[in-house]
Amino acid sequence: MANSPSSKKRARQQEKRRQHNASQRSMVRTYIKKATAKIASGNYEEAQAAFQAAVPAVDSMVNKGILPKNRAARIKSRLNARVKALKA
């Protein structure tokens, strides 16, 4: 446990950041789940719209350091492939 005032402050800051990052991660997962649900429904237009909404959210998490760059690219690539498969 933190003893010095500076280490106590650091612990408070880390907890605050952890909660904020968890919230951001949850938000982007929700966007991904919405896109996945629209893809599963089979409606191309709705799936495309949900995918277009998810992409900026995923990119934003990369810029904030919450998601790794390659993971975000993989998520977007897989969603896009599934959306395009609906059209075919």
PDB file of N, CA and C in Angstrom:
ATOM      1  N   MET A   1       0.849  -1.192   0.000  1.00  0.00           N
ATOM      2  CA  MET A   1       0.000   0.000   0.000  1.00  0.00           C
ATOM      3  C   MET A   1       0.884   1.240   0.000  1.00  0.00           C
ATOM      4  N   ALA A   2       0.387   2.295  -0.607  1.00  0.00           N
ATOM      5  CA  ALA A   2       1.132   3.550  -0.704  1.00  0.00           C
ATOM      6  C   ALA A   2       1.265   4.192   0.679  1.00  0.00           C
ATOM      7  N   ASN A   3       2.467   4.699   0.956  1.00  0.00           N
ATOM      8  CA  ASN A   3       2.703   5.333   2.258  1.00  0.00           C
ATOM      9  C   ASN A   3       2.981   6.823   2.140  1.00  0.00           C
ATOM     10  N   SER A   4       3.859   7.202   1.246  1.00  0.00           N
ATOM     11  CA  SER A   4       4.216   8.614   1.136  1.00  0.00           C
ATOM     12  C   SER A   4       3.101   9.382   0.431  1.00  0.00           C
ATOM     13  N   PRO A   5       3.012  10.669   0.669  1.00  0.00           N
ATOM     14  CA  PRO A   5       1.960  11.464   0.008  1.00  0.00           C
ATOM     15  C   PRO A   5       2.017  11.377  -1.517  1.00  0.00           C
ATOM     16  N   SER A   6       3.230  11.357  -2.067  1.00  0.00           N
ATOM     17  CA  SER A   6       3.338  11.304  -3.531  1.00  0.00           C
ATOM     18  C   SER A   6       2.873   9.954  -4.078  1.00  0.00           C
ATOM     19  N   SER A   7       3.176   8.873  -3.358  1.00  0.00           N
ATOM     20  CA  SER A   7       2.735   7.565  -3.834  1.00  0.00           C
ATOM     21  C   SER A   7       1.227   7.389  -3.661  1.00  0.00           C
ATOM     22  N   LYS A   8       0.659   8.034  -2.630  1.00  0.00           N
ATOM     23  CA  LYS A   8      -0.797   7.995  -2.462  1.00  0.00           C
ATOM     24  C   LYS A   8      -1.476   8.737  -3.609  1.00  0.00           C
ATOM     25  N   LYS A   9      -0.906   9.874  -3.967  1.00  0.00           N
ATOM     26  CA  LYS A   9      -1.460  10.646  -5.083  1.00  0.00           C
ATOM     27  C   LYS A   9      -1.358   9.841  -6.368  1.00  0.00           C
ATOM     28  N   ARG A  10      -0.208   9.207  -6.603  1.00  0.00           N
ATOM     29  CA  ARG A  10      -0.014   8.391  -7.806  1.00  0.00           C
ATOM     30  C   ARG A  10      -1.050   7.272  -7.873  1.00  0.00           C
ATOM     31  N   ALA A  11      -1.343   6.644  -6.729  1.00  0.00           N
ATOM     32  CA  ALA A  11      -2.337   5.579  -6.671  1.00  0.00           C
ATOM     33  C   ALA A  11      -3.723   6.115  -7.028  1.00  0.00           C
ATOM     34  N   ARG A  12      -4.046   7.319  -6.525  1.00  0.00           N
ATOM     35  CA  ARG A  12      -5.344   7.928  -6.853  1.00  0.00           C
ATOM     36  C   ARG A  12      -5.432   8.212  -8.348  1.00  0.00           C
ATOM     37  N   GLN A  13      -4.351   8.756  -8.918  1.00  0.00           N
ATOM     38  CA  GLN A  13      -4.349   9.080 -10.340  1.00  0.00           C
ATOM     39  C   GLN A  13      -4.498   7.823 -11.193  1.00  0.00           C
ATOM     40  N   GLN A  14      -3.789   6.768 -10.808  1.00  0.00           N
ATOM     41  CA  GLN A  14      -3.849   5.525 -11.575  1.00  0.00           C
ATOM     42  C   GLN A  14      -5.262   4.930 -11.549  1.00  0.00           C
ATOM     43  N   GLU A  15      -5.912   4.989 -10.405  1.00  0.00           N
ATOM     44  CA  GLU A  15      -7.270   4.452 -10.300  1.00  0.00           C
ATOM     45  C   GLU A  15      -8.233   5.250 -11.173  1.00  0.00           C
ATOM     46  N   LYS A  16      -8.062   6.567 -11.164  1.00  0.00           N
ATOM     47  CA  LYS A  16      -8.902   7.432 -11.987  1.00  0.00           C
ATOM     48  C   LYS A  16      -8.704   7.115 -13.470  1.00  0.00           C
ATOM     49  N   ARG A  17      -7.456   6.962 -13.878  1.00  0.00           N
ATOM     50  CA  ARG A  17      -7.146   6.638 -15.275  1.00  0.00           C
ATOM     51  C   ARG A  17      -7.671   5.259 -15.652  1.00  0.00           C
ATOM     52  N   ARG A  18      -7.530   4.294 -14.720  1.00  0.00           N
ATOM     53  CA  ARG A  18      -8.003   2.940 -14.992  1.00  0.00           C
ATOM     54  C   ARG A  18      -9.505   2.939 -15.259  1.00  0.00           C
ATOM     55  N   GLN A  19     -10.244   3.666 -14.451  1.00  0.00           N
ATOM     56  CA  GLN A  19     -11.692   3.721 -14.622  1.00  0.00           C
ATOM     57  C   GLN A  19     -12.061   4.405 -15.938  1.00  0.00           C
ATOM     58  N   HIS A  20     -11.354   5.477 -16.276  1.00  0.00           N
ATOM     59  CA  HIS A  20     -11.628   6.182 -17.530  1.00  0.00           C
ATOM     60  C   HIS A  20     -11.337   5.288 -18.728  1.00  0.00           C
ATOM     61  N   ASN A  21     -10.194   4.600 -18.682  1.00  0.00           N
ATOM     62  CA  ASN A  21      -9.828   3.713 -19.788  1.00  0.00           C
ATOM     63  C   ASN A  21     -10.814   2.562 -19.919  1.00  0.00           C
ATOM     64  N   ALA A  22     -11.287   2.034 -18.793  1.00  0.00           N
ATOM     65  CA  ALA A  22     -12.274   0.956 -18.824  1.00  0.00           C
ATOM     66  C   ALA A  22     -13.561   1.434 -19.482  1.00  0.00           C
ATOM     67  N   SER A  23     -13.959   2.654 -19.176  1.00  0.00           N
ATOM     68  CA  SER A  23     -15.155   3.230 -19.779  1.00  0.00           C
ATOM     69  C   SER A  23     -14.995   3.378 -21.291  1.00  0.00           C
ATOM     70  N   GLN A  24     -13.842   3.870 -21.704  1.00  0.00           N
ATOM     71  CA  GLN A  24     -13.579   4.050 -23.132  1.00  0.00           C
ATOM     72  C   GLN A  24     -13.556   2.697 -23.848  1.00  0.00           C
ATOM     73  N   ARG A  25     -12.930   1.701 -23.233  1.00  0.00           N
ATOM     74  CA  ARG A  25     -12.851   0.366 -23.822  1.00  0.00           C
ATOM     75  C   ARG A  25     -14.248  -0.228 -23.966  1.00  0.00           C
ATOM     76  N   SER A  26     -15.075  -0.022 -22.951  1.00  0.00           N
ATOM     77  CA  SER A  26     -16.449  -0.514 -22.981  1.00  0.00           C
ATOM     78  C   SER A  26     -17.235   0.152 -24.106  1.00  0.00           C
ATOM     79  N   MET A  27     -17.027   1.446 -24.289  1.00  0.00           N
ATOM     80  CA  MET A  27     -17.737   2.177 -25.337  1.00  0.00           C
ATOM     81  C   MET A  27     -17.405   1.607 -26.715  1.00  0.00           C
ATOM     82  N   VAL A  28     -16.122   1.382 -26.970  1.00  0.00           N
ATOM     83  CA  VAL A  28     -15.731   0.894 -28.292  1.00  0.00           C
ATOM     84  C   VAL A  28     -16.220  -0.541 -28.498  1.00  0.00           C
ATOM     85  N   ARG A  29     -16.244  -1.331 -27.431  1.00  0.00           N
ATOM     86  CA  ARG A  29     -16.789  -2.696 -27.553  1.00  0.00           C
ATOM     87  C   ARG A  29     -18.263  -2.647 -27.914  1.00  0.00           C
ATOM     88  N   THR A  30     -18.982  -1.683 -27.372  1.00  0.00           N
ATOM     89  CA  THR A  30     -20.404  -1.533 -27.682  1.00  0.00           C
ATOM     90  C   THR A  30     -20.598  -1.203 -29.158  1.00  0.00           C
ATOM     91  N   TYR A  31     -19.772  -0.312 -29.697  1.00  0.00           N
ATOM     92  CA  TYR A  31     -19.845  -0.001 -31.128  1.00  0.00           C
ATOM     93  C   TYR A  31     -19.612  -1.255 -31.961  1.00  0.00           C
ATOM     94  N   ILE A  32     -18.629  -2.055 -31.569  1.00  0.00           N
ATOM     95  CA  ILE A  32     -18.308  -3.277 -32.311  1.00  0.00           C
ATOM     96  C   ILE A  32     -19.467  -4.271 -32.227  1.00  0.00           C
ATOM     97  N   LYS A  33     -20.052  -4.396 -31.032  1.00  0.00           N
ATOM     98  CA  LYS A  33     -21.182  -5.313 -30.865  1.00  0.00           C
ATOM     99  C   LYS A  33     -22.384  -4.868 -31.690  1.00  0.00           C
ATOM    100  N   LYS A  34     -22.622  -3.553 -31.764  1.00  0.00           N
ATOM    101  CA  LYS A  34     -23.731  -3.047 -32.568  1.00  0.00           C
ATOM    102  C   LYS A  34     -23.519  -3.375 -34.040  1.00  0.00           C
ATOM    103  N   ALA A  35     -22.288  -3.185 -34.513  1.00  0.00           N
ATOM    104  CA  ALA A  35     -21.974  -3.494 -35.903  1.00  0.00           C
ATOM    105  C   ALA A  35     -22.141  -4.987 -36.156  1.00  0.00           C
ATOM    106  N   THR A  36     -21.689  -5.809 -35.243  1.00  0.00           N
ATOM    107  CA  THR A  36     -21.808  -7.261 -35.388  1.00  0.00           C
ATOM    108  C   THR A  36     -23.272  -7.687 -35.423  1.00  0.00           C
ATOM    109  N   ALA A  37     -24.087  -7.061 -34.588  1.00  0.00           N
ATOM    110  CA  ALA A  37     -25.515  -7.386 -34.556  1.00  0.00           C
ATOM    111  C   ALA A  37     -26.198  -7.007 -35.864  1.00  0.00           C
ATOM    112  N   LYS A  38     -25.842  -5.846 -36.417  1.00  0.00           N
ATOM    113  CA  LYS A  38     -26.428  -5.420 -37.694  1.00  0.00           C
ATOM    114  C   LYS A  38     -25.993  -6.352 -38.815  1.00  0.00           C
ATOM    115  N   ILE A  39     -24.739  -6.824 -38.761  1.00  0.00           N
ATOM    116  CA  ILE A  39     -24.253  -7.770 -39.770  1.00  0.00           C
ATOM    117  C   ILE A  39     -25.039  -9.072 -39.658  1.00  0.00           C
ATOM    118  N   ALA A  40     -25.260  -9.527 -38.438  1.00  0.00           N
ATOM    119  CA  ALA A  40     -25.994 -10.768 -38.213  1.00  0.00           C
ATOM    120  C   ALA A  40     -27.441 -10.662 -38.688  1.00  0.00           C
ATOM    121  N   SER A  41     -28.011  -9.446 -38.635  1.00  0.00           N
ATOM    122  CA  SER A  41     -29.396  -9.274 -39.083  1.00  0.00           C
ATOM    123  C   SER A  41     -29.518  -9.409 -40.592  1.00  0.00           C
ATOM    124  N   GLY A  42     -28.409  -9.181 -41.307  1.00  0.00           N
ATOM    125  CA  GLY A  42     -28.414  -9.387 -42.754  1.00  0.00           C
ATOM    126  C   GLY A  42     -28.760  -8.175 -43.582  1.00  0.00           C
ATOM    127  N   ASN A  43     -29.010  -7.039 -42.950  1.00  0.00           N
ATOM    128  CA  ASN A  43     -29.348  -5.825 -43.690  1.00  0.00           C
ATOM    129  C   ASN A  43     -28.052  -5.075 -44.019  1.00  0.00           C
ATOM    130  N   TYR A  44     -27.723  -4.975 -45.308  1.00  0.00           N
ATOM    131  CA  TYR A  44     -26.454  -4.385 -45.730  1.00  0.00           C
ATOM    132  C   TYR A  44     -26.352  -2.911 -45.352  1.00  0.00           C
ATOM    133  N   GLU A  45     -27.419  -2.140 -45.606  1.00  0.00           N
ATOM    134  CA  GLU A  45     -27.362  -0.699 -45.356  1.00  0.00           C
ATOM    135  C   GLU A  45     -27.146  -0.399 -43.873  1.00  0.00           C
ATOM    136  N   GLU A  46     -27.883  -1.091 -43.010  1.00  0.00           N
ATOM    137  CA  GLU A  46     -27.725  -0.877 -41.570  1.00  0.00           C
ATOM    138  C   GLU A  46     -26.351  -1.334 -41.094  1.00  0.00           C
ATOM    139  N   ALA A  47     -25.884  -2.451 -41.637  1.00  0.00           N
ATOM    140  CA  ALA A  47     -24.566  -2.967 -41.258  1.00  0.00           C
ATOM    141  C   ALA A  47     -23.474  -1.992 -41.686  1.00  0.00           C
ATOM    142  N   GLN A  48     -23.609  -1.434 -42.872  1.00  0.00           N
ATOM    143  CA  GLN A  48     -22.622  -0.471 -43.371  1.00  0.00           C
ATOM    144  C   GLN A  48     -22.608   0.786 -42.490  1.00  0.00           C
ATOM    145  N   ALA A  49     -23.785   1.253 -42.108  1.00  0.00           N
ATOM    146  CA  ALA A  49     -23.880   2.436 -41.256  1.00  0.00           C
ATOM    147  C   ALA A  49     -23.257   2.175 -39.882  1.00  0.00           C
ATOM    148  N   ALA A  50     -23.520   0.998 -39.320  1.00  0.00           N
ATOM    149  CA  ALA A  50     -22.951   0.655 -38.017  1.00  0.00           C
ATOM    150  C   ALA A  50     -21.436   0.520 -38.115  1.00  0.00           C
ATOM    151  N   PHE A  51     -20.954  -0.041 -39.210  1.00  0.00           N
ATOM    152  CA  PHE A  51     -19.506  -0.166 -39.417  1.00  0.00           C
ATOM    153  C   PHE A  51     -18.864   1.213 -39.534  1.00  0.00           C
ATOM    154  N   GLN A  52     -19.503   2.100 -40.283  1.00  0.00           N
ATOM    155  CA  GLN A  52     -18.969   3.456 -40.450  1.00  0.00           C
ATOM    156  C   GLN A  52     -18.932   4.216 -39.119  1.00  0.00           C
ATOM    157  N   ALA A  53     -19.864   3.905 -38.219  1.00  0.00           N
ATOM    158  CA  ALA A  53     -19.877   4.538 -36.904  1.00  0.00           C
ATOM    159  C   ALA A  53     -18.793   3.947 -36.007  1.00  0.00           C
ATOM    160  N   ALA A  54     -18.491   2.662 -36.181  1.00  0.00           N
ATOM    161  CA  ALA A  54     -17.519   1.988 -35.319  1.00  0.00           C
ATOM    162  C   ALA A  54     -16.084   2.363 -35.656  1.00  0.00           C
ATOM    163  N   VAL A  55     -15.795   2.609 -36.932  1.00  0.00           N
ATOM    164  CA  VAL A  55     -14.411   2.865 -37.357  1.00  0.00           C
ATOM    165  C   VAL A  55     -13.785   4.069 -36.654  1.00  0.00           C
ATOM    166  N   PRO A  56     -14.427   5.236 -36.607  1.00  0.00           N
ATOM    167  CA  PRO A  56     -13.801   6.362 -35.896  1.00  0.00           C
ATOM    168  C   PRO A  56     -13.617   6.100 -34.409  1.00  0.00           C
ATOM    169  N   ALA A  57     -14.531   5.352 -33.805  1.00  0.00           N
ATOM    170  CA  ALA A  57     -14.409   5.043 -32.389  1.00  0.00           C
ATOM    171  C   ALA A  57     -13.186   4.167 -32.137  1.00  0.00           C
ATOM    172  N   VAL A  58     -12.983   3.184 -32.999  1.00  0.00           N
ATOM    173  CA  VAL A  58     -11.823   2.298 -32.867  1.00  0.00           C
ATOM    174  C   VAL A  58     -10.537   3.090 -33.084  1.00  0.00           C
ATOM    175  N   ASP A  59     -10.516   3.929 -34.114  1.00  0.00           N
ATOM    176  CA  ASP A  59      -9.328   4.737 -34.396  1.00  0.00           C
ATOM    177  C   ASP A  59      -9.008   5.681 -33.246  1.00  0.00           C
ATOM    178  N   SER A  60     -10.033   6.232 -32.636  1.00  0.00           N
ATOM    179  CA  SER A  60      -9.847   7.144 -31.522  1.00  0.00           C
ATOM    180  C   SER A  60      -9.190   6.431 -30.340  1.00  0.00           C
ATOM    181  N   MET A  61      -9.573   5.182 -30.105  1.00  0.00           N
ATOM    182  CA  MET A  61      -8.989   4.421 -29.002  1.00  0.00           C
ATOM    183  C   MET A  61      -7.518   4.118 -29.261  1.00  0.00           C
ATOM    184  N   VAL A  62      -7.148   3.971 -30.532  1.00  0.00           N
ATOM    185  CA  VAL A  62      -5.735   3.761 -30.867  1.00  0.00           C
ATOM    186  C   VAL A  62      -4.941   5.017 -30.527  1.00  0.00           C
ATOM    187  N   ASN A  63      -5.471   6.168 -30.894  1.00  0.00           N
ATOM    188  CA  ASN A  63      -4.778   7.422 -30.627  1.00  0.00           C
ATOM    189  C   ASN A  63      -4.631   7.684 -29.131  1.00  0.00           C
ATOM    190  N   LYS A  64      -5.580   7.189 -28.343  1.00  0.00           N
ATOM    191  CA  LYS A  64      -5.523   7.384 -26.896  1.00  0.00           C
ATOM    192  C   LYS A  64      -4.701   6.310 -26.197  1.00  0.00           C
ATOM    193  N   GLY A  65      -4.235   5.312 -26.958  1.00  0.00           N
ATOM    194  CA  GLY A  65      -3.401   4.262 -26.381  1.00  0.00           C
ATOM    195  C   GLY A  65      -4.179   3.185 -25.661  1.00  0.00           C
ATOM    196  N   ILE A  66      -5.472   3.098 -25.914  1.00  0.00           N
ATOM    197  CA  ILE A  66      -6.299   2.105 -25.237  1.00  0.00           C
ATOM    198  C   ILE A  66      -6.320   0.795 -26.015  1.00  0.00           C
ATOM    199  N   LEU A  67      -6.271   0.883 -27.336  1.00  0.00           N
ATOM    200  CA  LEU A  67      -6.177  -0.310 -28.185  1.00  0.00           C
ATOM    201  C   LEU A  67      -4.855  -0.290 -28.940  1.00  0.00           C
ATOM    202  N   PRO A  68      -4.221  -1.443 -29.105  1.00  0.00           N
ATOM    203  CA  PRO A  68      -3.031  -1.497 -29.955  1.00  0.00           C
ATOM    204  C   PRO A  68      -3.414  -1.286 -31.425  1.00  0.00           C
ATOM    205  N   LYS A  69      -2.502  -0.721 -32.168  1.00  0.00           N
ATOM    206  CA  LYS A  69      -2.751  -0.370 -33.572  1.00  0.00           C
ATOM    207  C   LYS A  69      -3.143  -1.595 -34.401  1.00  0.00           C
ATOM    208  N   ASN A  70      -2.422  -2.687 -34.239  1.00  0.00           N
ATOM    209  CA  ASN A  70      -2.695  -3.879 -35.048  1.00  0.00           C
ATOM    210  C   ASN A  70      -4.028  -4.520 -34.676  1.00  0.00           C
ATOM    211  N   ARG A  71      -4.399  -4.465 -33.412  1.00  0.00           N
ATOM    212  CA  ARG A  71      -5.682  -5.019 -32.994  1.00  0.00           C
ATOM    213  C   ARG A  71      -6.827  -4.223 -33.613  1.00  0.00           C
ATOM    214  N   ALA A  72      -6.683  -2.909 -33.627  1.00  0.00           N
ATOM    215  CA  ALA A  72      -7.712  -2.062 -34.228  1.00  0.00           C
ATOM    216  C   ALA A  72      -7.829  -2.353 -35.722  1.00  0.00           C
ATOM    217  N   ALA A  73      -6.699  -2.512 -36.387  1.00  0.00           N
ATOM    218  CA  ALA A  73      -6.713  -2.817 -37.818  1.00  0.00           C
ATOM    219  C   ALA A  73      -7.394  -4.158 -38.063  1.00  0.00           C
ATOM    220  N   ARG A  74      -7.125  -5.125 -37.211  1.00  0.00           N
ATOM    221  CA  ARG A  74      -7.730  -6.456 -37.355  1.00  0.00           C
ATOM    222  C   ARG A  74      -9.244  -6.386 -37.159  1.00  0.00           C
ATOM    223  N   ILE A  75      -9.680  -5.638 -36.157  1.00  0.00           N
ATOM    224  CA  ILE A  75     -11.113  -5.485 -35.890  1.00  0.00           C
ATOM    225  C   ILE A  75     -11.807  -4.862 -37.095  1.00  0.00           C
ATOM    226  N   LYS A  76     -11.233  -3.767 -37.603  1.00  0.00           N
ATOM    227  CA  LYS A  76     -11.846  -3.068 -38.740  1.00  0.00           C
ATOM    228  C   LYS A  76     -11.858  -3.946 -39.977  1.00  0.00           C
ATOM    229  N   SER A  77     -10.780  -4.669 -40.199  1.00  0.00           N
ATOM    230  CA  SER A  77     -10.685  -5.526 -41.375  1.00  0.00           C
ATOM    231  C   SER A  77     -11.733  -6.637 -41.340  1.00  0.00           C
ATOM    232  N   ARG A  78     -11.871  -7.261 -40.192  1.00  0.00           N
ATOM    233  CA  ARG A  78     -12.840  -8.362 -40.077  1.00  0.00           C
ATOM    234  C   ARG A  78     -14.270  -7.868 -40.212  1.00  0.00           C
ATOM    235  N   LEU A  79     -14.568  -6.731 -39.591  1.00  0.00           N
ATOM    236  CA  LEU A  79     -15.919  -6.176 -39.723  1.00  0.00           C
ATOM    237  C   LEU A  79     -16.209  -5.816 -41.180  1.00  0.00           C
ATOM    238  N   ASN A  80     -15.238  -5.165 -41.815  1.00  0.00           N
ATOM    239  CA  ASN A  80     -15.423  -4.741 -43.207  1.00  0.00           C
ATOM    240  C   ASN A  80     -15.637  -5.935 -44.124  1.00  0.00           C
ATOM    241  N   ALA A  81     -14.891  -7.010 -43.905  1.00  0.00           N
ATOM    242  CA  ALA A  81     -15.049  -8.215 -44.730  1.00  0.00           C
ATOM    243  C   ALA A  81     -16.438  -8.800 -44.572  1.00  0.00           C
ATOM    244  N   ARG A  82     -16.933  -8.789 -43.340  1.00  0.00           N
ATOM    245  CA  ARG A  82     -18.273  -9.337 -43.104  1.00  0.00           C
ATOM    246  C   ARG A  82     -19.366  -8.456 -43.699  1.00  0.00           C
ATOM    247  N   VAL A  83     -19.160  -7.148 -43.672  1.00  0.00           N
ATOM    248  CA  VAL A  83     -20.133  -6.220 -44.286  1.00  0.00           C
ATOM    249  C   VAL A  83     -20.148  -6.425 -45.792  1.00  0.00           C
ATOM    250  N   LYS A  84     -18.966  -6.522 -46.387  1.00  0.00           N
ATOM    251  CA  LYS A  84     -18.898  -6.706 -47.835  1.00  0.00           C
ATOM    252  C   LYS A  84     -19.479  -8.044 -48.263  1.00  0.00           C
ATOM    253  N   ALA A  85     -19.377  -9.056 -47.422  1.00  0.00           N
ATOM    254  CA  ALA A  85     -19.944 -10.369 -47.740  1.00  0.00           C
ATOM    255  C   ALA A  85     -21.469 -10.302 -47.810  1.00  0.00           C
ATOM    256  N   LEU A  86     -22.068  -9.375 -47.069  1.00  0.00           N
ATOM    257  CA  LEU A  86     -23.525  -9.210 -47.126  1.00  0.00           C
ATOM    258  C   LEU A  86     -23.969  -8.732 -48.495  1.00  0.00           C
ATOM    259  N   LYS A  87     -23.162  -7.863 -49.086  1.00  0.00           N
ATOM    260  CA  LYS A  87     -23.535  -7.277 -50.371  1.00  0.00           C
ATOM    261  C   LYS A  87     -23.434  -8.305 -51.492  1.00  0.00           C
ATOM    262  N   ALA A  88     -22.478  -9.188 -51.378  1.00  0.00           N
ATOM    263  CA  ALA A  88     -22.256 -10.192 -52.440  1.00  0.00           C
ATOM    264  C   ALA A  88     -23.315 -11.272 -52.478  1.00  0.00           C
TER     265      ALA A  88
END
